[in-house]
Amino acid sequence: MKSLNPLPTIASYSAQFPIHVIVFVALLASTAYFHLLDIAATTRVTAWSAYNWRGVARRDFAGLGQAKAVLQNGEWVQATETETSQYAIALATTPYAVFPPALESALMPSACLSASSNDCTPLPPSGSLSGFLIESATANEWLNPTMRRALHDAGFTIAPAAGTSEGGVWWIGRAVYDVAAKTRQLIEKADRVDIIIMTIGYLAMHLTFVSLFLNMRTLGSNFWLGATVLTSSTFAFLCALCTVHQLGITIDPVSLSEGLPFLVITVGFEKPILLTKAVLKGSSSSSPRAIREDVVDAVRAKGLLIVRDYAVEILVLSLGALSGVPGLKQFCFLAAWILGFDCLMLFTFYTAVLAVKLEITRIKRHTTIRKALEEEGMSYKAAEKVAMANDPQVNKEERERSFGWLSLFGGRKVRDESVTRFKLVMVSGFVLINFLNVCTMPFRPAVPATAAAVNPIVTAAAANAPIDVFSVKYRPFLDAAAKLLSDGSIVTVLPPIHFSPISAAPSPSSSAYPIAGNGTVENLVLGFLESWTRSVGDPIMSKWIVVVLAISVGLNAYLFNAARWIQIREQKPKVVEKIVEIIKTVPAPRIVADDGGRADSPRVEEINGDASAPRSFDECVEILKAGNAKKLSDEEAVILALKGKIPGYALEKTLADPFRAVKIRRAMVSRNSNTKTLEASLLPYQDYDYARVLGACCENVIGYLPLPLGVAGPLIIDGKSYYIPMATTEGVLVASTGRGCKAINAGGGAVTVLTQDMMSRGPCVAFPNLARAGAAKIWLDSEEGQKAMKKAFDSTSRFARLKQLKTALAGTTLYIRFGTSTGDAMGMNMISKGTEFALRFMKEECGFYDMDVVSVSGNYCTDKKPAAINWIEGRGKSVVAEAIIPGHVVRDVLKSSVDALVELNITKNLVGSAMAGSVGGFNAHAANIVAAVFLATGQDPAQVVESANCITLMKNVDGNLHMTVSMPSIECGTIGGGTILDPQGAMLDLLGVRGPHPEVPGTNAKQLARIIAAAVLAGELSLCSALAAGHLVKAHMAHNRSAANTPAPSGTATPAHPLSALTPAAAESARK
């Protein structure tokens, strides 16, 4: 039965089309914001608008930018600041040359709320200015809601003064002033207890915001996910506010400001954090699954729980809305809608952003892998192939799902034409919008530029700069007022308030400015364009547009790169299909002489079911010279290679097919060898990705050698269980290590400590005399030299960092040991590059021009050779592993005793190795385990030499065996080298350490070193126990010798493997 839960479906669409969802929700929220602006600009009387308009009046009439004059003997003179004015002249201006009569009527005394005809007297207009003589006592009621309705009916609204700026700092300053003024009023009227409670509430709300970001940081996002949660909640608030207004509910801003902090504290942000944890738990940057699947699984697991919490909270708020308590009722009603929209935003907008975040994380991992491989010396092409192979592989059906016109790219794979289509749509839309903008210009009111540029949002209208009351501009109003007032009257001239026409309302001179035709479609289009033009001028929206454009540029850079990678990845299956077609059983060709009968000009005739004519050797050479080597048959390519026309090392480049190159090289080597057995041998070569090997792991490839792979364990290491992969041909090794794991687990597991992470490279440089060599050594050992070399070295890599310089002088030759960290790579190539650059910098920039670099590796490293410096100073990762094995486990599992093991370890591993003059070999068989794990995980086998440096120590502690292994030079990495191959990479996946660590470079490689040391601990424990009990020879004889003489059990036999077949000598020995 199909589930009725719609949440996974909603989340699936949001994760599959995240950009569409984000854009749609952003447009929806923007529309809600525009609607709120329209509400503020209309005559609807709400607590918000009433407060805003009265605030404008109080502020503008409180002495800001005012000028005073006193009437003396019929003449106006300047009044002092301390004199109190009885009257005020309120000035109004418009963008028209003549003051509109409709606006003058709206400002007439009859429109005053509490003023009589004596309190508000119109003065004769002067050009575009009109004045009103009012009493100062009633000045604060000048711009009241009643007058505002009259203004709107006349087609006007307050706009900023010409030449003043309401954006930027001015707009922020005015907003802060409004909030501060209202807050001060509320504080003055509120009780002290209420003030304390509100202060605590706001502090707790901001602490909730901080907690949100801290929680998101623990989940791997320092900023974006936390900011997205706040943005989503803001969108929900805007949509809820519009919805409540449409339902006719008036929200008191004071109640909202008092209740909002407690709503945030009570509800919190646990739900998006819970969803984020669920998504990240099932998804990682190296996950092979599609992001959509991870998101859907998380929503399926936690979605109903989240919705249940939302439902309970909404139910509680609904009860509050039904309470009938003034203020509480409206706030609870709004809060319930906020939570409803927040729930919807969580499963759409936030889910879409989360999907984009995960996709960007995977893209970053792709880039990190590629760059790390390039620093290890791999070519860009090969590194890109490896990085793509580590990307999630989405199946074809998932990739080709589409939603028709809902998807800009059709939901299918992104091709070049799809990207071109996307760009064409964006450019066409831009051109269309501007075309419509130009076409509608004749139908717009032809107002002056200053009027068209002003912000029509209801804000403060008066400029704050002082005015000259005696200027020609304002003198007519003073003269008119002098006729109405007596001597001694003091008048304050208020700055002009600028009124602009409302575009949607009829203009006083509408006949002069015709509106577009009466068609409904035209009016809708023009109305939308005018609303959009008006809205984008809003100070908030203009800043949001800049932010959105910046984010869009960044997303485009990522997503277009992702599209390119998808396109490259889509071409890969075609290559595989081509390889499958080539792998055929072709009958042996016969070579015939050409028409001339010359023996040195063979002709190749293929019998492959086709009646194709055979081609001569010369024809094949011509095809090769024409660059059409792909058209050659396998046998033709073999003959050309045997004749030297195709170099053996260049087969991959010539044929552009790694698999064919391997197949042809096998035939060429076989026919040129003495035994001529390779071509038909059991050495496997099919079903292998040679593209990864080419230019990275091996050259002149003729196949691959499969090794038996086993796992020991599980072994508890630092509280976490691991299976240890081991590739070996030595019987009993895996079983023995597994026994050691069992004994260690019985004591609580192994504990490891990493004491150093420092790979080294030791070049040698020569100087003409000892004085110069000594000067170089002293400079390198000084603080100045260390800083200069570190700066030069670190500039060559994002991962390699110089940590130590050690020098040694032998005659005039100076040996410098560079000790560096290398991230998750083993790092020899990136260290070599940094060393070369640092030496060149030292020679050219530091005054050692006479220095000669003998070798970038002077064996002072020391690499792949036994050396005391590695044992003493360490190289790579230095790890110590410890375990305590209970005495009864030693007796029952290991069949020995604690004292016997301690005695054996001293006698064998310490004294015996010292007698042999061993360096780093104070152990039983650490190299066995190190080599097996190295082969299984793609490490460099040659570095087993120094990586197996180990000293094993045992002691009796209260009847229990305390055992440690100290390994100062484990050289391993989780990226580069053999780790790029799929089988070895699969074993790193088994350990959870494949590739670079997504957050802290070097973490994966360090963990692998800890695992190796713990595995060595298990192997040492088991072997020493077998030696102490005398079981070693018996175990090897039982496991390695009995299989040849034991008949296979009836039933299914073990499938034969090419490498499991016995050699002729072994088969003869078994038969006898």
PDB file of C-alpha atoms in Angstrom, residues 697-828:
ATOM      1  CA  CYS A 697      50.456   4.121 -11.111  1.00  0.00           C
ATOM      2  CA  CYS A 698      52.265   2.101 -13.787  1.00  0.00           C
ATOM      3  CA  GLU A 699      53.642   2.173 -17.350  1.00  0.00           C
ATOM      4  CA  ASN A 700      53.902  -0.431 -20.099  1.00  0.00           C
ATOM      5  CA  VAL A 701      50.967  -2.241 -18.512  1.00  0.00           C
ATOM      6  CA  ILE A 702      50.307  -5.851 -19.566  1.00  0.00           C
ATOM      7  CA  GLY A 703      47.680  -6.801 -16.972  1.00  0.00           C
ATOM      8  CA  TYR A 704      47.226  -6.945 -13.234  1.00  0.00           C
ATOM      9  CA  LEU A 705      48.065  -9.322 -10.395  1.00  0.00           C
ATOM     10  CA  PRO A 706      45.176 -10.151  -8.056  1.00  0.00           C
ATOM     11  CA  LEU A 707      46.276 -10.887  -4.503  1.00  0.00           C
ATOM     12  CA  PRO A 708      44.297 -12.825  -1.898  1.00  0.00           C
ATOM     13  CA  LEU A 709      42.608 -10.328   0.396  1.00  0.00           C
ATOM     14  CA  GLY A 710      41.409 -11.117   3.886  1.00  0.00           C
ATOM     15  CA  VAL A 711      40.211  -9.193   6.914  1.00  0.00           C
ATOM     16  CA  ALA A 712      41.305  -9.528  10.502  1.00  0.00           C
ATOM     17  CA  GLY A 713      39.181  -8.435  13.384  1.00  0.00           C
ATOM     18  CA  PRO A 714      37.099  -6.608  14.170  1.00  0.00           C
ATOM     19  CA  LEU A 715      39.553  -4.680  16.301  1.00  0.00           C
ATOM     20  CA  ILE A 716      38.431  -1.935  18.682  1.00  0.00           C
ATOM     21  CA  ILE A 717      40.694   1.080  18.172  1.00  0.00           C
ATOM     22  CA  ASP A 718      40.109   4.151  20.334  1.00  0.00           C
ATOM     23  CA  GLY A 719      36.582   2.979  21.038  1.00  0.00           C
ATOM     24  CA  LYS A 720      35.617   2.278  17.418  1.00  0.00           C
ATOM     25  CA  SER A 721      35.475  -1.111  15.701  1.00  0.00           C
ATOM     26  CA  TYR A 722      37.449  -1.754  12.497  1.00  0.00           C
ATOM     27  CA  TYR A 723      37.972  -4.716  10.185  1.00  0.00           C
ATOM     28  CA  ILE A 724      41.633  -4.755   9.087  1.00  0.00           C
ATOM     29  CA  PRO A 725      42.092  -5.498   5.338  1.00  0.00           C
ATOM     30  CA  MET A 726      45.226  -7.540   4.595  1.00  0.00           C
ATOM     31  CA  ALA A 727      46.480  -8.604   1.163  1.00  0.00           C
ATOM     32  CA  THR A 728      49.003 -11.432   1.492  1.00  0.00           C
ATOM     33  CA  THR A 729      50.093 -14.799   0.179  1.00  0.00           C
ATOM     34  CA  GLU A 730      51.419 -15.927   3.543  1.00  0.00           C
ATOM     35  CA  GLY A 731      49.103 -18.411   5.182  1.00  0.00           C
ATOM     36  CA  VAL A 732      48.116 -18.018   8.848  1.00  0.00           C
ATOM     37  CA  LEU A 733      49.031 -14.300   8.860  1.00  0.00           C
ATOM     38  CA  VAL A 734      45.422 -13.048   8.722  1.00  0.00           C
ATOM     39  CA  ALA A 735      44.219 -15.744  11.130  1.00  0.00           C
ATOM     40  CA  SER A 736      47.013 -14.972  13.569  1.00  0.00           C
ATOM     41  CA  THR A 737      46.282 -11.232  13.473  1.00  0.00           C
ATOM     42  CA  GLY A 738      42.592 -11.994  13.991  1.00  0.00           C
ATOM     43  CA  ARG A 739      43.455 -13.951  17.130  1.00  0.00           C
ATOM     44  CA  GLY A 740      45.410 -10.980  18.435  1.00  0.00           C
ATOM     45  CA  CYS A 741      42.409  -8.721  17.731  1.00  0.00           C
ATOM     46  CA  LYS A 742      40.175 -11.010  19.770  1.00  0.00           C
ATOM     47  CA  ALA A 743      42.538 -10.919  22.739  1.00  0.00           C
ATOM     48  CA  ILE A 744      42.926  -7.132  22.582  1.00  0.00           C
ATOM     49  CA  ASN A 745      39.154  -6.612  22.379  1.00  0.00           C
ATOM     50  CA  ALA A 746      38.732  -8.718  25.510  1.00  0.00           C
ATOM     51  CA  GLY A 747      40.783  -6.118  27.362  1.00  0.00           C
ATOM     52  CA  GLY A 748      38.750  -3.152  26.028  1.00  0.00           C
ATOM     53  CA  GLY A 749      40.547  -2.566  22.735  1.00  0.00           C
ATOM     54  CA  ALA A 750      43.633  -0.678  21.655  1.00  0.00           C
ATOM     55  CA  VAL A 751      44.459   2.929  22.454  1.00  0.00           C
ATOM     56  CA  THR A 752      46.623   4.947  20.077  1.00  0.00           C
ATOM     57  CA  VAL A 753      48.490   8.230  20.310  1.00  0.00           C
ATOM     58  CA  LEU A 754      49.898  10.077  17.298  1.00  0.00           C
ATOM     59  CA  THR A 755      52.958  12.005  18.420  1.00  0.00           C
ATOM     60  CA  GLN A 756      54.158  13.486  15.125  1.00  0.00           C
ATOM     61  CA  ASP A 757      53.091  14.035  11.527  1.00  0.00           C
ATOM     62  CA  MET A 758      56.111  15.051   9.485  1.00  0.00           C
ATOM     63  CA  MET A 759      57.198  13.665   6.124  1.00  0.00           C
ATOM     64  CA  SER A 760      60.765  14.550   5.123  1.00  0.00           C
ATOM     65  CA  ARG A 761      62.902  15.232   2.090  1.00  0.00           C
ATOM     66  CA  GLY A 762      66.677  15.677   2.459  1.00  0.00           C
ATOM     67  CA  PRO A 763      68.452  17.375  -0.453  1.00  0.00           C
ATOM     68  CA  CYS A 764      72.188  17.912  -0.585  1.00  0.00           C
ATOM     69  CA  VAL A 765      73.788  21.139  -1.802  1.00  0.00           C
ATOM     70  CA  ALA A 766      77.454  21.917  -2.446  1.00  0.00           C
ATOM     71  CA  PHE A 767      79.494  25.104  -1.952  1.00  0.00           C
ATOM     72  CA  PRO A 768      82.893  26.118  -3.315  1.00  0.00           C
ATOM     73  CA  ASN A 769      84.485  26.255   0.155  1.00  0.00           C
ATOM     74  CA  LEU A 770      83.811  25.398   3.761  1.00  0.00           C
ATOM     75  CA  ALA A 771      83.229  29.006   4.799  1.00  0.00           C
ATOM     76  CA  ARG A 772      80.294  29.378   2.429  1.00  0.00           C
ATOM     77  CA  ALA A 773      78.861  26.001   3.432  1.00  0.00           C
ATOM     78  CA  GLY A 774      79.131  26.931   7.113  1.00  0.00           C
ATOM     79  CA  ALA A 775      77.482  30.297   6.497  1.00  0.00           C
ATOM     80  CA  ALA A 776      74.570  28.550   4.779  1.00  0.00           C
ATOM     81  CA  LYS A 777      74.151  26.134   7.686  1.00  0.00           C
ATOM     82  CA  ILE A 778      74.189  28.943  10.254  1.00  0.00           C
ATOM     83  CA  TRP A 779      71.640  30.934   8.239  1.00  0.00           C
ATOM     84  CA  LEU A 780      69.311  27.924   7.851  1.00  0.00           C
ATOM     85  CA  ASP A 781      69.519  27.213  11.584  1.00  0.00           C
ATOM     86  CA  SER A 782      68.702  30.825  12.449  1.00  0.00           C
ATOM     87  CA  GLU A 783      65.191  32.157  13.010  1.00  0.00           C
ATOM     88  CA  GLU A 784      65.509  34.406   9.952  1.00  0.00           C
ATOM     89  CA  GLY A 785      66.456  31.503   7.694  1.00  0.00           C
ATOM     90  CA  GLN A 786      63.707  29.266   9.055  1.00  0.00           C
ATOM     91  CA  LYS A 787      61.042  31.916   8.439  1.00  0.00           C
ATOM     92  CA  ALA A 788      62.250  32.693   4.913  1.00  0.00           C
ATOM     93  CA  MET A 789      62.406  29.031   3.872  1.00  0.00           C
ATOM     94  CA  LYS A 790      59.035  28.295   5.429  1.00  0.00           C
ATOM     95  CA  LYS A 791      57.398  31.146   3.551  1.00  0.00           C
ATOM     96  CA  ALA A 792      58.897  29.991   0.261  1.00  0.00           C
ATOM     97  CA  PHE A 793      58.044  26.336   0.838  1.00  0.00           C
ATOM     98  CA  ASP A 794      54.451  26.920   1.985  1.00  0.00           C
ATOM     99  CA  SER A 795      53.694  29.015  -1.099  1.00  0.00           C
ATOM    100  CA  THR A 796      53.911  25.932  -3.353  1.00  0.00           C
ATOM    101  CA  SER A 797      51.012  23.935  -1.913  1.00  0.00           C
ATOM    102  CA  ARG A 798      47.644  24.206  -0.217  1.00  0.00           C
ATOM    103  CA  PHE A 799      48.472  21.249   2.026  1.00  0.00           C
ATOM    104  CA  ALA A 800      52.232  20.963   2.546  1.00  0.00           C
ATOM    105  CA  ARG A 801      53.528  23.064   5.442  1.00  0.00           C
ATOM    106  CA  LEU A 802      57.158  23.251   6.515  1.00  0.00           C
ATOM    107  CA  LYS A 803      57.453  22.383  10.202  1.00  0.00           C
ATOM    108  CA  GLN A 804      61.178  21.754  10.715  1.00  0.00           C
ATOM    109  CA  LEU A 805      64.583  22.218   9.066  1.00  0.00           C
ATOM    110  CA  LYS A 806      67.510  20.067  10.196  1.00  0.00           C
ATOM    111  CA  THR A 807      70.973  20.498   8.711  1.00  0.00           C
ATOM    112  CA  ALA A 808      74.188  18.481   8.702  1.00  0.00           C
ATOM    113  CA  LEU A 809      77.558  19.426   7.187  1.00  0.00           C
ATOM    114  CA  ALA A 810      79.971  16.989   5.550  1.00  0.00           C
ATOM    115  CA  GLY A 811      82.940  18.920   4.189  1.00  0.00           C
ATOM    116  CA  THR A 812      81.617  21.493   1.754  1.00  0.00           C
ATOM    117  CA  THR A 813      78.382  19.570   1.227  1.00  0.00           C
ATOM    118  CA  LEU A 814      75.336  20.634   3.231  1.00  0.00           C
ATOM    119  CA  TYR A 815      72.428  18.229   3.881  1.00  0.00           C
ATOM    120  CA  ILE A 816      69.066  19.822   4.657  1.00  0.00           C
ATOM    121  CA  ARG A 817      66.191  17.739   6.006  1.00  0.00           C
ATOM    122  CA  PHE A 818      62.821  19.382   5.259  1.00  0.00           C
ATOM    123  CA  GLY A 819      60.169  18.123   7.693  1.00  0.00           C
ATOM    124  CA  THR A 820      56.637  18.935   6.546  1.00  0.00           C
ATOM    125  CA  SER A 821      52.990  18.050   6.985  1.00  0.00           C
ATOM    126  CA  THR A 822      51.271  16.872   3.796  1.00  0.00           C
ATOM    127  CA  GLY A 823      47.558  16.674   4.501  1.00  0.00           C
ATOM    128  CA  ASP A 824      46.013  13.316   3.651  1.00  0.00           C
ATOM    129  CA  ALA A 825      48.588  12.462   0.979  1.00  0.00           C
ATOM    130  CA  MET A 826      51.765  10.534   1.679  1.00  0.00           C
ATOM    131  CA  GLY A 827      53.279  13.610   0.112  1.00  0.00           C
ATOM    132  CA  MET A 828      56.663  12.867  -1.455  1.00  0.00           C
TER     133      MET A 828
END
